CSV table of C-alpha atoms and ligand atoms in Angstrom, one decimal:
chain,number,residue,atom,x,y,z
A,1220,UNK,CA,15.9,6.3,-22.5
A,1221,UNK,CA,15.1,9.7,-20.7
A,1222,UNK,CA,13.3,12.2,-23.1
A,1223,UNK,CA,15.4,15.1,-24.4
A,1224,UNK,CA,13.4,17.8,-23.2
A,1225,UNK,CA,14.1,20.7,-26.3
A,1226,UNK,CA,12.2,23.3,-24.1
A,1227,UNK,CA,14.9,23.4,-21.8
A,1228,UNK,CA,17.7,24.4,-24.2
A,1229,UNK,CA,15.7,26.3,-26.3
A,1230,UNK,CA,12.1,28.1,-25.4
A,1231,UNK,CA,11.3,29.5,-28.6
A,1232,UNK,CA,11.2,26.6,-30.6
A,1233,UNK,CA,8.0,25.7,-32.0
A,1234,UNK,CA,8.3,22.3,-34.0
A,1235,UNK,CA,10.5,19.2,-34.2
A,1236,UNK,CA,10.9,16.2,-35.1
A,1237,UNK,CA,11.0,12.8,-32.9
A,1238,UNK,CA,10.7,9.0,-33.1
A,1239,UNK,CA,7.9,7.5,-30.9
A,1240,UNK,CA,9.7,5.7,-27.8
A,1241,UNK,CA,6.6,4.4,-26.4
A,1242,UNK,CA,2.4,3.7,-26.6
A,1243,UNK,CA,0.3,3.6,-23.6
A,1244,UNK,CA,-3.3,3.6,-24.6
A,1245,UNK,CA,-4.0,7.2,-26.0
A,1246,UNK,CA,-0.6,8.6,-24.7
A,1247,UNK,CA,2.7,8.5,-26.7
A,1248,UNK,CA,6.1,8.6,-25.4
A,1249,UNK,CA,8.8,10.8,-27.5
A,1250,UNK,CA,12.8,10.5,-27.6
A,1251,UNK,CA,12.5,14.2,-28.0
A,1252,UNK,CA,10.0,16.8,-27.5
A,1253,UNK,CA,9.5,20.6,-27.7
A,1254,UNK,CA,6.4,20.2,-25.5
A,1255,UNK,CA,6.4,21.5,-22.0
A,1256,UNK,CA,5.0,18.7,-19.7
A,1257,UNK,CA,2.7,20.2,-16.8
A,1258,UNK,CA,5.5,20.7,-13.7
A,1259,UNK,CA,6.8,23.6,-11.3
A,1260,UNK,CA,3.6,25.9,-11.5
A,1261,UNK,CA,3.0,26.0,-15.6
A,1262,UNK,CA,0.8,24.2,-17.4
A,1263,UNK,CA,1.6,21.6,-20.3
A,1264,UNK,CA,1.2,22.6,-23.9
A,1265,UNK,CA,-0.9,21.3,-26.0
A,1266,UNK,CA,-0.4,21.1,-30.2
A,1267,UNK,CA,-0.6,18.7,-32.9
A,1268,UNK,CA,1.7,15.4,-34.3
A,1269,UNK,CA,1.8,14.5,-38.0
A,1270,UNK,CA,3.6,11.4,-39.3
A,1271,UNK,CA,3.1,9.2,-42.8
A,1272,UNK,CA,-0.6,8.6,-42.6
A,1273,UNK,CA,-1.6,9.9,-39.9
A,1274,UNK,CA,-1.8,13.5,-37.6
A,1275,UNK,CA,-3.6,13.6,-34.4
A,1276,UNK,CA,-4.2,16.8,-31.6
A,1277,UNK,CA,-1.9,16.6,-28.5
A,1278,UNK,CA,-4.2,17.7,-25.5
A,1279,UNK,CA,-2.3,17.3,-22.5
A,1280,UNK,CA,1.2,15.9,-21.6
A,1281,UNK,CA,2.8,14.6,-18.6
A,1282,UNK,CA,6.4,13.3,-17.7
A,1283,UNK,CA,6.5,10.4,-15.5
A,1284,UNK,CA,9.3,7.9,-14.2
A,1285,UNK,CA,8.5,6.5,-17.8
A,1286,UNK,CA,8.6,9.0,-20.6
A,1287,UNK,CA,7.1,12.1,-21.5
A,1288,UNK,CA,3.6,11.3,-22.5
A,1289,UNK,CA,1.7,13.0,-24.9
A,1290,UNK,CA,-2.0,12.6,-24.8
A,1291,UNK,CA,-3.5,12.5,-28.3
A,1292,UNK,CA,-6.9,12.7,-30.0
A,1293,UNK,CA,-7.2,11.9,-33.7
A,1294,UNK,CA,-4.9,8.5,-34.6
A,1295,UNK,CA,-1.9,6.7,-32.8
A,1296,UNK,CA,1.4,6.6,-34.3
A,1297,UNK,CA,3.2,3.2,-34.1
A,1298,UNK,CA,5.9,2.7,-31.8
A,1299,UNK,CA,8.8,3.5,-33.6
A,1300,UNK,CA,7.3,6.3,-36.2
A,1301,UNK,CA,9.3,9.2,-37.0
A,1302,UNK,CA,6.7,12.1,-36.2
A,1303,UNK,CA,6.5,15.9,-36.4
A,1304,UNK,CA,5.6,18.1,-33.5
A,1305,UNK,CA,3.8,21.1,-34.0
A,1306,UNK,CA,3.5,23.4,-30.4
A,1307,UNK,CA,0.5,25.9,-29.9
A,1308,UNK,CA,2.8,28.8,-30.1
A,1309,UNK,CA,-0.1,31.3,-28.9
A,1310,UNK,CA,-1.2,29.3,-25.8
A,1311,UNK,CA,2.2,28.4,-24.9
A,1312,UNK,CA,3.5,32.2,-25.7
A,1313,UNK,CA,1.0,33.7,-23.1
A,1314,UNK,CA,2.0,30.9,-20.4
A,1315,UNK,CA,6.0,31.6,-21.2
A,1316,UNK,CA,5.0,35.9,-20.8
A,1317,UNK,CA,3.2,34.9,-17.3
A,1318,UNK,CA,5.6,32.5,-15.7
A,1319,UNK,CA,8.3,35.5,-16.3
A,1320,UNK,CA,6.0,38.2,-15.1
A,1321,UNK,CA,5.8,35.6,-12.2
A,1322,UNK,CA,9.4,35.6,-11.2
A,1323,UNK,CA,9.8,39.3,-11.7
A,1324,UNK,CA,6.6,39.9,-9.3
A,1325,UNK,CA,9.2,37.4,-6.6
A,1326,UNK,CA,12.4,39.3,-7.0
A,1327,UNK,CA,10.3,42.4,-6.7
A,1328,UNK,CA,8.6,41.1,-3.1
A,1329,UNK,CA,11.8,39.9,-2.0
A,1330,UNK,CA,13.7,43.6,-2.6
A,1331,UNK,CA,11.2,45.6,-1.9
A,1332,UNK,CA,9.7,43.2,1.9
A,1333,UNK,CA,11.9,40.4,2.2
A,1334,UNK,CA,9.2,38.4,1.8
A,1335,UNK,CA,9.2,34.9,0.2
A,1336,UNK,CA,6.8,33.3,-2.1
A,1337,UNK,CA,5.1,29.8,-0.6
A,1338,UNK,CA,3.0,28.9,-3.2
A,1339,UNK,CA,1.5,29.7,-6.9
A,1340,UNK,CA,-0.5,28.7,-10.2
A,1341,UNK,CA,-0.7,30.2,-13.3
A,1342,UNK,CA,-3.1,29.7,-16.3
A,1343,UNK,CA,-2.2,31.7,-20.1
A,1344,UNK,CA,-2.1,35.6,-18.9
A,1345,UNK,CA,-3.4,35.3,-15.8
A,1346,UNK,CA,-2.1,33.8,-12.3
A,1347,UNK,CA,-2.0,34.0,-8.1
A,1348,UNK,CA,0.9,33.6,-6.2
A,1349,UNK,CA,1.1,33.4,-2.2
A,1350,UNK,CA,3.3,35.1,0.3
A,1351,UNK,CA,4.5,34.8,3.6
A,1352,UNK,CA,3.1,38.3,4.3
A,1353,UNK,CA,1.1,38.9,7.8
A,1354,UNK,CA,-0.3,41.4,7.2
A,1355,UNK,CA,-0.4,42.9,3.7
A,1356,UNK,CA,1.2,46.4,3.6
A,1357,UNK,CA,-0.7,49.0,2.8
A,1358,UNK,CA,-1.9,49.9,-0.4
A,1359,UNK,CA,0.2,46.6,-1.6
A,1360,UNK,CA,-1.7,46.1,-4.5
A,1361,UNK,CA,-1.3,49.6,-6.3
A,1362,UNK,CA,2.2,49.7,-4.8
A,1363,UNK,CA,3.4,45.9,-5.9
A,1364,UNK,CA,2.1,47.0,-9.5
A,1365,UNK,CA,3.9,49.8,-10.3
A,1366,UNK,CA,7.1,48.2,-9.0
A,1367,UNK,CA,6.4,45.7,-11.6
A,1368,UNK,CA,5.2,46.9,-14.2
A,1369,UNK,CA,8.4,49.6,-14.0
A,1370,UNK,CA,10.9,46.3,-13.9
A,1371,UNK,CA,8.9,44.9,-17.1
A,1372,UNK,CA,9.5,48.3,-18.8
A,1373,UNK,CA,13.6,48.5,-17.9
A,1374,UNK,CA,14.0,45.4,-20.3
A,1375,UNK,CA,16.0,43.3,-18.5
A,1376,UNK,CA,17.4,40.3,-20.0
A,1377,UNK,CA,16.4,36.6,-19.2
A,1378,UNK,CA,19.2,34.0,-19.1
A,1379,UNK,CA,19.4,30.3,-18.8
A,1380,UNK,CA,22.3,28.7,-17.6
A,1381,UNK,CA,23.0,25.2,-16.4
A,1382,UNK,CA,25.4,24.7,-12.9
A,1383,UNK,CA,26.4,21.9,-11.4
A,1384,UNK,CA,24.7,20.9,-8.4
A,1385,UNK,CA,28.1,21.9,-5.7
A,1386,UNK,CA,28.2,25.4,-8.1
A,1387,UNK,CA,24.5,26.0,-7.5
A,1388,UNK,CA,24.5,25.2,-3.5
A,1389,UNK,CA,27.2,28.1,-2.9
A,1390,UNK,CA,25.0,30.7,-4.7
A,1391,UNK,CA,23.5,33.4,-2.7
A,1392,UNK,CA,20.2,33.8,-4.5
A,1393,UNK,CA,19.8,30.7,-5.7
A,1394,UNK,CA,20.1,29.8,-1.3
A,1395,UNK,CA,17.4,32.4,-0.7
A,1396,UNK,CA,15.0,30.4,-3.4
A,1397,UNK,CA,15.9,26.7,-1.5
A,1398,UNK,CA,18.1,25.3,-4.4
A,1399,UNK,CA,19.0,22.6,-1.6
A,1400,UNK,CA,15.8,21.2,-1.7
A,1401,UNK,CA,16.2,19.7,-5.2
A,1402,UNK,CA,16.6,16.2,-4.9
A,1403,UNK,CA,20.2,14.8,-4.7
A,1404,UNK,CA,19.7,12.7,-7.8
A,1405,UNK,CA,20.0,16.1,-10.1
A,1406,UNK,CA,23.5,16.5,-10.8
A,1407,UNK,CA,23.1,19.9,-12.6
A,1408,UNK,CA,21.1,22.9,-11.6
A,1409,UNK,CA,19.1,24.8,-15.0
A,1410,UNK,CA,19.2,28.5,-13.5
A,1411,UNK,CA,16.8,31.0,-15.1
A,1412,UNK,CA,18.2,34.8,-14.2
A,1413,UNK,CA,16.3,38.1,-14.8
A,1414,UNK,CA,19.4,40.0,-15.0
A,1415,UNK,CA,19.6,42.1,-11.5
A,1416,UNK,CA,16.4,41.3,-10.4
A,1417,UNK,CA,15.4,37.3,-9.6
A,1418,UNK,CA,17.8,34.4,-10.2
A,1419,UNK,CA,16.2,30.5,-9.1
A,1420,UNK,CA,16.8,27.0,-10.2
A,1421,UNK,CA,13.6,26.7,-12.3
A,1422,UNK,CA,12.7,24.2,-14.9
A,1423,UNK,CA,10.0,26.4,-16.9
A,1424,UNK,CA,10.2,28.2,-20.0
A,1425,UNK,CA,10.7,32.1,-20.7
A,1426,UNK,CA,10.5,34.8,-23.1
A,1427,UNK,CA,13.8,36.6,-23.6
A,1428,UNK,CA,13.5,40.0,-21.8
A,1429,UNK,CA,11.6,41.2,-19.2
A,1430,UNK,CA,9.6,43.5,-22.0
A,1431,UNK,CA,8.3,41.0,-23.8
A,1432,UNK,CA,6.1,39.8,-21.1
A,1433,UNK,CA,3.8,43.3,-21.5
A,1434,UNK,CA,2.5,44.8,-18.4
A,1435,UNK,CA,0.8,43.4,-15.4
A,1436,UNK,CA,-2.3,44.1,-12.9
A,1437,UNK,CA,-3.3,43.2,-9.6
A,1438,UNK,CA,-6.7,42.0,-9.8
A,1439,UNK,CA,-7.1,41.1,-6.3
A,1440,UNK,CA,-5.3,40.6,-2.9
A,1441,UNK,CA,-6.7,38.4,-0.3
A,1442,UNK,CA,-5.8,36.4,2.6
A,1443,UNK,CA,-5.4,32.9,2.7
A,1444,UNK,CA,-4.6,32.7,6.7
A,1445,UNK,CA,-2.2,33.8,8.9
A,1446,UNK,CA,1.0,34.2,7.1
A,1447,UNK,CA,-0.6,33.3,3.6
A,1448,UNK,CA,-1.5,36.1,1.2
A,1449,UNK,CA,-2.9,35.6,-2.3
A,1450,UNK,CA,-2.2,38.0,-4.9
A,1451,UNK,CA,-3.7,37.7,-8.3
A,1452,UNK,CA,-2.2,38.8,-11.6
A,1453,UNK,CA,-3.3,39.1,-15.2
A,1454,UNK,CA,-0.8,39.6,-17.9
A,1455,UNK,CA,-2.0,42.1,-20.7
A,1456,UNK,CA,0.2,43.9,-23.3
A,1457,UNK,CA,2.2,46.7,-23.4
B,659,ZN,ZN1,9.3,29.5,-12.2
């Protein structure tokens, strides 16, 4: 049985409680899981499990064909235990604040240059994200802040939906950020929409408004080649 991945339903919730589907070693599979598993750009969380006798530190997770596997230092729960999950609400927090400031830096490229994005990473309050500019515009760092920073201040609202597949294929933003290259398999299309500014099919989790993620900066802008620019972001607060 396929995890039930919590996160996806609901971002803000912090601790759970799950059976263990599955041991491998030092990695234990959950039927259900608030923790984010590394995938699409942001990083996994990390946290702790406690069950009857035991508690050990979740350090990195991973979802495979398998499960959802949960790295753990400290003791093994037995297959089958009921266990509680407890999320590092700070780290995972920052990482929810930059993957939105993320999107709202896209939707701000693509009004503003009609640019697209063609690659990324991010780390807790701080990330780079690459565009298809050639070359850079002038000024573009200064210029790309502001625009920001003036679309985290408005407040927009972030909202998840789910569509089916067919639904999500006819939508014109959601055709702008490739929705057709999600594999056929996925029958239903999780949507993440910062309200009049960036829609995409996106699998990550985010704060509420676009407020809550603080303020940005442009650390650095650099070229990765023709066609490939690198800007660099940190998140700080308001
Ligand atoms: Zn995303």
């Amino acid at each position: 049985m396929a995890t039930d991945l919590l996160f996806l339903r609901d971002a803000e919730l912090r601790s759970f409680d799950a059976s263990v589907a599955g041991v491998a070693g030092d990695r234990v599979d959950l039927d259900r899981t608030a923790f984010y598993p590394t995938g699409g750009g942001q990083p996994h969380d990390t946290g702790r499990l406690t069950w009857d006798g035991g508690s050990a530190a979740v350090v990195e997770v991973r979802k495979d064909a398998e499960g959802t596997w949960h790295r753990l230092e400290g003791a093994i729960p037995p297959a089958g235990a009921r266990v509680h999950g407890e999320i590092d609400w700070d780290r995972r927090h920052a990482l929810m604040r930059t993957h939105t400031a993320l999107h709202v830096l896209c939707g701000v490229i693509w009004n503003e240059w009609s640019v697209p994005v063609t690659g990324g990473n991010m780390e807790p309050l701080s990330a780079r994200m690459d565009f298809e500019f050639d070359p850079l515009p002038e000024g573009f760092g200064r210029i790309v802040e502001a625009l920001v920073n003036a679309e985290l201040a408005a407040d927009r609202p972030i909202e998840v939906s789910f569509l089916p597949r067919s639904v999500a294929l006819l939508d014109e933003d959601l055709i702008r950020t490739k929705v057709s290259l999600i594999p056929e398999s996925v029958p239903e299309i999780r949507v993440v929409d910062i309200v009049g500014l960036d829609k995409q099919a996106d699998g990550g989790t985010h704060v509420r408004s676009t407020a809550e993620v603080g303020r940005i900066r442009v650390v650095k802008t650099e070229s990765k080649g023709k066609g490939n620019k690198r800007v660099r972001i940190e998140v700080l607060d308001a």
